PDB file of C-alpha atoms and ligand atoms in Angstrom:
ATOM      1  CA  UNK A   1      44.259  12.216  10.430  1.00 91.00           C
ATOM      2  CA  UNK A   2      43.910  12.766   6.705  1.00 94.00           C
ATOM      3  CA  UNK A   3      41.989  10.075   5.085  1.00 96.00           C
ATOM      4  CA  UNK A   4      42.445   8.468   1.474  1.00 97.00           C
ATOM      5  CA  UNK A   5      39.476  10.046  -0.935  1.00 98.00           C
ATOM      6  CA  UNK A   6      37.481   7.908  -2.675  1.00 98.00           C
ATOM      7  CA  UNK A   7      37.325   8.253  -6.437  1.00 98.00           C
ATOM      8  CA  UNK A   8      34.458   7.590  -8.882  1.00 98.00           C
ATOM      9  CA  UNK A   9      33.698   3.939  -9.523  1.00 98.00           C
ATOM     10  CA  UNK A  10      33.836   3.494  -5.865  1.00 98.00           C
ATOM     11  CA  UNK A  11      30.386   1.599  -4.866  1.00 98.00           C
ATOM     12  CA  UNK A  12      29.879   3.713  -1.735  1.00 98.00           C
ATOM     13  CA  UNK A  13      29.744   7.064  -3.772  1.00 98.00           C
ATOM     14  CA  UNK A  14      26.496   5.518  -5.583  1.00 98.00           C
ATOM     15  CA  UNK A  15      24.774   4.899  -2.495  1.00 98.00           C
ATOM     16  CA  UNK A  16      21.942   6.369  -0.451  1.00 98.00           C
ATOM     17  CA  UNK A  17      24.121   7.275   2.686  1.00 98.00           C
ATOM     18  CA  UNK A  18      22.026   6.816   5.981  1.00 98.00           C
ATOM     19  CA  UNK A  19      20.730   9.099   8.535  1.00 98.00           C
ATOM     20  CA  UNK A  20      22.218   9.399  11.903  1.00 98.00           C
ATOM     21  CA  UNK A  21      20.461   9.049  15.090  1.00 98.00           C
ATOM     22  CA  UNK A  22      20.766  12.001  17.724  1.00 98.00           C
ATOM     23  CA  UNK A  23      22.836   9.706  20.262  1.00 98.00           C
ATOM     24  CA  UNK A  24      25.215   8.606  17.321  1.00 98.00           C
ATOM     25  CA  UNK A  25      25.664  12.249  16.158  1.00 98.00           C
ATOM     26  CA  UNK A  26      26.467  13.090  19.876  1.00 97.00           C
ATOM     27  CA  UNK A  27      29.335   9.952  20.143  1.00 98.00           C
ATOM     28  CA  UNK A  28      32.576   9.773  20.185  1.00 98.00           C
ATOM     29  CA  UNK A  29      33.147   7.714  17.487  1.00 98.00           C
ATOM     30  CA  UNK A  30      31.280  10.843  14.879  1.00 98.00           C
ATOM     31  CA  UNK A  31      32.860  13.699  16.498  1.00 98.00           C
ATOM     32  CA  UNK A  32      36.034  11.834  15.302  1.00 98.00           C
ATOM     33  CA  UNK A  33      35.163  11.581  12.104  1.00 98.00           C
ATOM     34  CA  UNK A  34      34.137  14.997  11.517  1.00 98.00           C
ATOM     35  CA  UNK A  35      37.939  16.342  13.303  1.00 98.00           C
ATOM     36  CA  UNK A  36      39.184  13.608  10.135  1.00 98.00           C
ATOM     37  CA  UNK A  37      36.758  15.219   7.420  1.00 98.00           C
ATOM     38  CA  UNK A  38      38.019  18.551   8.786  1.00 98.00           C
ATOM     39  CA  UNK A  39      41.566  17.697   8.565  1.00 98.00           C
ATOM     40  CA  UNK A  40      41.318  16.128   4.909  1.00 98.00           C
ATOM     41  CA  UNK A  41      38.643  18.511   3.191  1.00 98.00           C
ATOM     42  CA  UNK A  42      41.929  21.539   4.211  1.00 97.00           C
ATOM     43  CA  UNK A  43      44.758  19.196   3.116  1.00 97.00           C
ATOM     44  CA  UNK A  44      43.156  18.706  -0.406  1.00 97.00           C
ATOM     45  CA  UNK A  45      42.385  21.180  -0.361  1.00 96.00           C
ATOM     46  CA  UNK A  46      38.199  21.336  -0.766  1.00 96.00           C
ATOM     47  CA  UNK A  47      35.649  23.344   0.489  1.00 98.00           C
ATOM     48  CA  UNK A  48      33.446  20.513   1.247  1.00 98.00           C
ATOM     49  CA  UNK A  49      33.843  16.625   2.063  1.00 98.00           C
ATOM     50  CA  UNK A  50      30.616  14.548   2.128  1.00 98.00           C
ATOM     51  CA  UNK A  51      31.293  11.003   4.183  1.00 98.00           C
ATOM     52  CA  UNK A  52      30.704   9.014   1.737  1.00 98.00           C
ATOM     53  CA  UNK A  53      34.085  10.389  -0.045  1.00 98.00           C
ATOM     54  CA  UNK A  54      35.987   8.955   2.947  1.00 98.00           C
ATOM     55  CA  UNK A  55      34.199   5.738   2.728  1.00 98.00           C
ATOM     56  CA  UNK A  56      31.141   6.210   5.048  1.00 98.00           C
ATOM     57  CA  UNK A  57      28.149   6.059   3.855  1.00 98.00           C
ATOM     58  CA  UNK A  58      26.133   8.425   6.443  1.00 98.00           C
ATOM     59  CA  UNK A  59      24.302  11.481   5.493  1.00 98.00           C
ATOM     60  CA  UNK A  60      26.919  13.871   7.203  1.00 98.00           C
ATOM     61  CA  UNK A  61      28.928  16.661   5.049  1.00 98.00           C
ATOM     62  CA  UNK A  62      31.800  18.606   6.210  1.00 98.00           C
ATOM     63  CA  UNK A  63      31.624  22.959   4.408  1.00 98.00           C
ATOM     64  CA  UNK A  64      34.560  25.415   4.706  1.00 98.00           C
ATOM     65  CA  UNK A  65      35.154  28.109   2.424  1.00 97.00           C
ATOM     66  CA  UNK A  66      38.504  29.528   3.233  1.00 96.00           C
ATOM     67  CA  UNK A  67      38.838  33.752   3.211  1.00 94.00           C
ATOM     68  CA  UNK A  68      42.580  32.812   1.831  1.00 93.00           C
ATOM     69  CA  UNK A  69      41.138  30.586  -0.937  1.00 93.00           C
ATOM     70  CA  UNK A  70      39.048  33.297  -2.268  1.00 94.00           C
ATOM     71  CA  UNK A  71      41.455  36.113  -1.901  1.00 92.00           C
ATOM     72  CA  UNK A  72      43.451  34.099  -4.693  1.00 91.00           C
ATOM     73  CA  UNK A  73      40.774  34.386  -6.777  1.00 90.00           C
ATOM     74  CA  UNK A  74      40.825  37.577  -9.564  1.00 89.00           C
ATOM     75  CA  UNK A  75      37.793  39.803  -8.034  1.00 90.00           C
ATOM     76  CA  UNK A  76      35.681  39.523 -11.153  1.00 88.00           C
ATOM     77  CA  UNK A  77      35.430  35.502 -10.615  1.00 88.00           C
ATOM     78  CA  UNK A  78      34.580  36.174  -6.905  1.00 91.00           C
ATOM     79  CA  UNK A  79      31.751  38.723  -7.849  1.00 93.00           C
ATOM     80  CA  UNK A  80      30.431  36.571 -10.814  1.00 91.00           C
ATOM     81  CA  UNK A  81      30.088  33.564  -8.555  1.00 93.00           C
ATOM     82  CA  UNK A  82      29.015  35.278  -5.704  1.00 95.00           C
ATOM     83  CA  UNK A  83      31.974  33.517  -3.462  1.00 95.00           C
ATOM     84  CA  UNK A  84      32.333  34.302  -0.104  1.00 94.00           C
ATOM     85  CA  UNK A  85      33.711  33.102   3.477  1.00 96.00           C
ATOM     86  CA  UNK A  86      31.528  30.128   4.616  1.00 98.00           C
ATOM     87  CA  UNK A  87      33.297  29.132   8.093  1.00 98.00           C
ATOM     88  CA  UNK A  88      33.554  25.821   8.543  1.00 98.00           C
ATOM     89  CA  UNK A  89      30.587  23.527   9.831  1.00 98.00           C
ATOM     90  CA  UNK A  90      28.702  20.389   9.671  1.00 98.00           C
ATOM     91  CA  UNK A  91      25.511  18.930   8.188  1.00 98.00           C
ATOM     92  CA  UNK A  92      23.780  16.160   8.872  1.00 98.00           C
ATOM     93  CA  UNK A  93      20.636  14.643   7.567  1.00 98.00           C
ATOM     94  CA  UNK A  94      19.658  17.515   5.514  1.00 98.00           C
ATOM     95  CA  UNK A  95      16.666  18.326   3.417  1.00 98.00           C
ATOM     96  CA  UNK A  96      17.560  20.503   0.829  1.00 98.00           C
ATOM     97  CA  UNK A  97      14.701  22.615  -0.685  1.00 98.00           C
ATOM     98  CA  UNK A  98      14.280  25.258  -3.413  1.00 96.00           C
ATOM     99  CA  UNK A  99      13.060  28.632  -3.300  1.00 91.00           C
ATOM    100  CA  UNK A 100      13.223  29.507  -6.995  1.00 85.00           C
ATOM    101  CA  UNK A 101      14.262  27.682  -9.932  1.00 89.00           C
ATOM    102  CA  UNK A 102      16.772  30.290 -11.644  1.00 94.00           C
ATOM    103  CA  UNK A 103      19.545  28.256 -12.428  1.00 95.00           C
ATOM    104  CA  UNK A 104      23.697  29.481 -12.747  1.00 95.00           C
ATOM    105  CA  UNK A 105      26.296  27.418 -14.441  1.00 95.00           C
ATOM    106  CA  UNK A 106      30.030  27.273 -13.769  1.00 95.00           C
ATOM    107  CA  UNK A 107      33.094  24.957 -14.248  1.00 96.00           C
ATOM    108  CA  UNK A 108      32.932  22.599 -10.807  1.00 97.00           C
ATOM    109  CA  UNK A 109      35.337  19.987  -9.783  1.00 97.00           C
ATOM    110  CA  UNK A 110      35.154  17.014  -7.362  1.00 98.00           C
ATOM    111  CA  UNK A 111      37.410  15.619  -4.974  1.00 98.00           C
ATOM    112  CA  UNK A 112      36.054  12.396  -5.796  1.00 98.00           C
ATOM    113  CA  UNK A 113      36.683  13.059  -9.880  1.00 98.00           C
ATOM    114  CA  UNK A 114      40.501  14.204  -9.139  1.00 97.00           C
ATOM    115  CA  UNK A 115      41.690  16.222 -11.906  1.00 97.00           C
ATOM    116  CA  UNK A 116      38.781  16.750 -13.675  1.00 98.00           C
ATOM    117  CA  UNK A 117      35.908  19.663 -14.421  1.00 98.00           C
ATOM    118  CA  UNK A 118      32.654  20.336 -16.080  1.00 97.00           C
ATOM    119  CA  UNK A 119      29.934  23.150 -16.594  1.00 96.00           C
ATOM    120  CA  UNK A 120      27.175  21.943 -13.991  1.00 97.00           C
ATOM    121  CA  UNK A 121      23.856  23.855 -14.095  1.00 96.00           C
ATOM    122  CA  UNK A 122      22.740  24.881 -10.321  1.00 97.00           C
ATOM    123  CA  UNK A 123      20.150  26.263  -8.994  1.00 97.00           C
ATOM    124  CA  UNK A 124      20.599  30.138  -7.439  1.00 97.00           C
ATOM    125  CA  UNK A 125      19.627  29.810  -3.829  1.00 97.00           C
ATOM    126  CA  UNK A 126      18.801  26.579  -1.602  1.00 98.00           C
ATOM    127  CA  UNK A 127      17.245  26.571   1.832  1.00 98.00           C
ATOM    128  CA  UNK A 128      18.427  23.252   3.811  1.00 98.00           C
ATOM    129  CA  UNK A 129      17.648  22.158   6.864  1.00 98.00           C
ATOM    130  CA  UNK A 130      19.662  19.908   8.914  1.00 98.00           C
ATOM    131  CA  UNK A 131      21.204  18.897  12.282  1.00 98.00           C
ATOM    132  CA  UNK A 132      24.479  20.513  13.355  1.00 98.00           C
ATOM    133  CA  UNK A 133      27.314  18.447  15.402  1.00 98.00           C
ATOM    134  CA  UNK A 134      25.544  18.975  18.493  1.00 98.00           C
ATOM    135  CA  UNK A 135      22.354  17.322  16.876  1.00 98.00           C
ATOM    136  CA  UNK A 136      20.801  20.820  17.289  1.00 98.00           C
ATOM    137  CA  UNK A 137      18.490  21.645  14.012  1.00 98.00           C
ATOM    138  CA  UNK A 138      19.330  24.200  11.894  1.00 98.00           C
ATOM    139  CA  UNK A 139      17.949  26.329   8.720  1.00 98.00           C
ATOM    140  CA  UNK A 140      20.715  27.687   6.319  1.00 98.00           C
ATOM    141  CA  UNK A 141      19.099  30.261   3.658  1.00 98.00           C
ATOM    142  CA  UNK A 142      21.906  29.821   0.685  1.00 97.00           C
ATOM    143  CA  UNK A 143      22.679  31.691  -2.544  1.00 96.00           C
ATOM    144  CA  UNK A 144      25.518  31.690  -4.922  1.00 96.00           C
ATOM    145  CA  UNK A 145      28.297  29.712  -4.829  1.00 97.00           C
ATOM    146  CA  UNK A 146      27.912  28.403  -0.930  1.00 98.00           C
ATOM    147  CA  UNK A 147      24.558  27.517  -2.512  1.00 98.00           C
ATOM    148  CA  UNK A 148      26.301  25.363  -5.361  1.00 98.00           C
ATOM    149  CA  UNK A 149      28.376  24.007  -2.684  1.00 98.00           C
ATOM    150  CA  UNK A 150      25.241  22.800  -0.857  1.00 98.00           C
ATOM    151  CA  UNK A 151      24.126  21.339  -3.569  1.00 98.00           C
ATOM    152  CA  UNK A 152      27.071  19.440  -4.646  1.00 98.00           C
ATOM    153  CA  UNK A 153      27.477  17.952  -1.004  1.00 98.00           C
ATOM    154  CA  UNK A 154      24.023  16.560  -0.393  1.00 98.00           C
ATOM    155  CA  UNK A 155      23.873  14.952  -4.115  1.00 98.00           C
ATOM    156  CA  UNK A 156      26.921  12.772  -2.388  1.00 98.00           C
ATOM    157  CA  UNK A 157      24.518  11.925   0.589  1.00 98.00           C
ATOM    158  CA  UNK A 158      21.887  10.629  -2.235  1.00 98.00           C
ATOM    159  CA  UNK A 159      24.811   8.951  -4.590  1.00 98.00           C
ATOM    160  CA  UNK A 160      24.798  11.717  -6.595  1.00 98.00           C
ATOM    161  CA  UNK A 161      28.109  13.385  -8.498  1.00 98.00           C
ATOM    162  CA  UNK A 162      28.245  16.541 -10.464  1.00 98.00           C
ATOM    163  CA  UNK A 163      28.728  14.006 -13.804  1.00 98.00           C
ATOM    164  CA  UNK A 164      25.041  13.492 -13.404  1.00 97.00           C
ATOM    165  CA  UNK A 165      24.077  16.976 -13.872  1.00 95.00           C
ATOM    166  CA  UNK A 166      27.139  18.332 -16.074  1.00 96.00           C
ATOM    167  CA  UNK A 167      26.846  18.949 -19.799  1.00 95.00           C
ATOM    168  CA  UNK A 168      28.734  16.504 -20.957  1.00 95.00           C
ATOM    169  CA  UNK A 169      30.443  18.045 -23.794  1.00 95.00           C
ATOM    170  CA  UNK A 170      32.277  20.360 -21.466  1.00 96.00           C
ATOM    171  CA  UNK A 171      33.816  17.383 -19.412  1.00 97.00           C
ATOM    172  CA  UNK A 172      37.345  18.220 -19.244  1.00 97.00           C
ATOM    173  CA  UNK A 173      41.052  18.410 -17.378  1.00 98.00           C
ATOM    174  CA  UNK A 174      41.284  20.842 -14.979  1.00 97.00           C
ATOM    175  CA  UNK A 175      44.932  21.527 -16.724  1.00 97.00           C
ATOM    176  CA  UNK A 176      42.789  22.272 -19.901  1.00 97.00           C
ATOM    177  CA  UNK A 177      40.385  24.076 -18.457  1.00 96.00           C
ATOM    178  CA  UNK A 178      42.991  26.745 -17.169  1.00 94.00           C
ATOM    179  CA  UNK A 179      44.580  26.551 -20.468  1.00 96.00           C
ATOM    180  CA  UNK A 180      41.531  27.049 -23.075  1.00 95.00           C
ATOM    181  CA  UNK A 181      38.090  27.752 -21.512  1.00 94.00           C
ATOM    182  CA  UNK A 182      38.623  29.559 -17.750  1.00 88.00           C
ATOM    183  CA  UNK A 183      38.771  33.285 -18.704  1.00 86.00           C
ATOM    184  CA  UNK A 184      35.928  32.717 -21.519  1.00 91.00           C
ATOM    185  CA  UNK A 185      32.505  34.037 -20.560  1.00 89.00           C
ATOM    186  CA  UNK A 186      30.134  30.914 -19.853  1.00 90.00           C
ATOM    187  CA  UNK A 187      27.910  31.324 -23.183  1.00 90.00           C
ATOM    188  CA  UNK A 188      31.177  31.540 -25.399  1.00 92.00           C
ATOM    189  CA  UNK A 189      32.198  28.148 -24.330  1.00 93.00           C
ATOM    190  CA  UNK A 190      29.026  26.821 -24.673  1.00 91.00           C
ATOM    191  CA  UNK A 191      29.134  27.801 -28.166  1.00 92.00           C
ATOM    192  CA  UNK A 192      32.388  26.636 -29.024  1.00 93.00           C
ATOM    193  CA  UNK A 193      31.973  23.072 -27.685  1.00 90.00           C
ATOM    194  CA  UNK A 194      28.245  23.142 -29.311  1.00 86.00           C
ATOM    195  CA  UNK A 195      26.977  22.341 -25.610  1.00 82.00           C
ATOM    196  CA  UNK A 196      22.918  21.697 -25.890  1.00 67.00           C
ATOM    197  CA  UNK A 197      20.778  22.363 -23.292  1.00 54.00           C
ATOM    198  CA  UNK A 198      18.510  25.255 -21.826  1.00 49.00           C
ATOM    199  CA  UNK A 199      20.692  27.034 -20.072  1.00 50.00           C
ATOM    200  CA  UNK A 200      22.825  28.753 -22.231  1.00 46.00           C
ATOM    201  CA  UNK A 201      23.181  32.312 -21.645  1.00 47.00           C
ATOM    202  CA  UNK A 202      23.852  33.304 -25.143  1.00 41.00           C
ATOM    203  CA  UNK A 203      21.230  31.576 -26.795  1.00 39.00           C
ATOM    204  CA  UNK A 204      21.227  28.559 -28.623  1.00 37.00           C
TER     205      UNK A 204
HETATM  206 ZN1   ZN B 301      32.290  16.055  -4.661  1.00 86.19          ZN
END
């Protein structure tokens, strides 16, 4: 069943979702959920769904990074972002922690901010650790953009969007973004729309 998405302004996507205990993880009533995180993050389409987007504010996050959605892509922006395949899975409770603080920055959008996109610093490389759907733990080592997708989804499970970390100035339309600023290296459009900060690859 696809499920409506909430959109920013929504309460639940400011809260601090909660953890799930081992027998809830193993019910029914969860491994539902996840088949209807599943079925919405494709029809979207995303490549991740954290349950407070649906409306449920647990610490569970749905990843899936499509071979078909990257082949689409022109190789240059797969190889700059370091994008590959991520099959799908689940997280639950995770800890997310950081190995080293290099950071990246790309245009990222949100299901949650339909329509919209922003240059969001991230940081390189995460390691998370976190139960699977079988309540089994687990240790993902991440870099790139399955990293950046890591990061995005847990910030949900802490009432976190991508607004919090974006430079503001490059807030934009996702039409406009394809239209003006997508082909531009990174440190041109930061110095074009005067973006401060201390990431800019160009100087500042
Ligand atoms: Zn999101």
């Amino acid at each position: 069943m696809k499920l409506p998405i909430c959109q920013v302004g929504e309460p639940v996507l400011r809260q601090v979702a909660r953890p799930l205990s081992v027998d809830e993880i193993r019910s029914a009533a969860i491994r539902e959920l996840i088949e209807h995180m599943r079925e919405t993050m494709r029809a979207a389409p995303g490549v991740g769904l954290a349950a407070p987007q649906i409306g449920e504010s647990l610490q569970l996050a749905v990843i899936e990074d499509r071979p078909d959605y990257i082949d689409r892509l022109p190789k240059e922006v797969r190889t700059v972002r370091e994008r590959s395949p991520v099959p799908f899975h689940v997280i639950i409770n995770p800890h997310l922690s950081i190995p080293e603080e290099t950071t990246i920055e790309f245009f990222e959008g949100c299901l949650s901010l339909s329509g919209f996109t922003a240059l969001v610093p991230r940081v390189h490389a995460v390691r998370v650790e976190c139960l699977n759907e079988r309540a089994e733990p687990v240790i993902i080592e991440a870099s790139g953009w399955y990293a950046r997708i890591l990061q995005h989804e847990i910030d949900h499970l802490s009432g976190r969007m991508y607004i919090d970390h974006m430079h503001p100035q490059s807030f934009m339309s996702l039409e406009n973004c394809s239209r003006y600023w997508e082909d531009k290296d990174i440190g041109e459009v930061h110095a074009i729309l005067r973006t401060t900060g201390q990431n800019l690859s160009e100087g500042s």
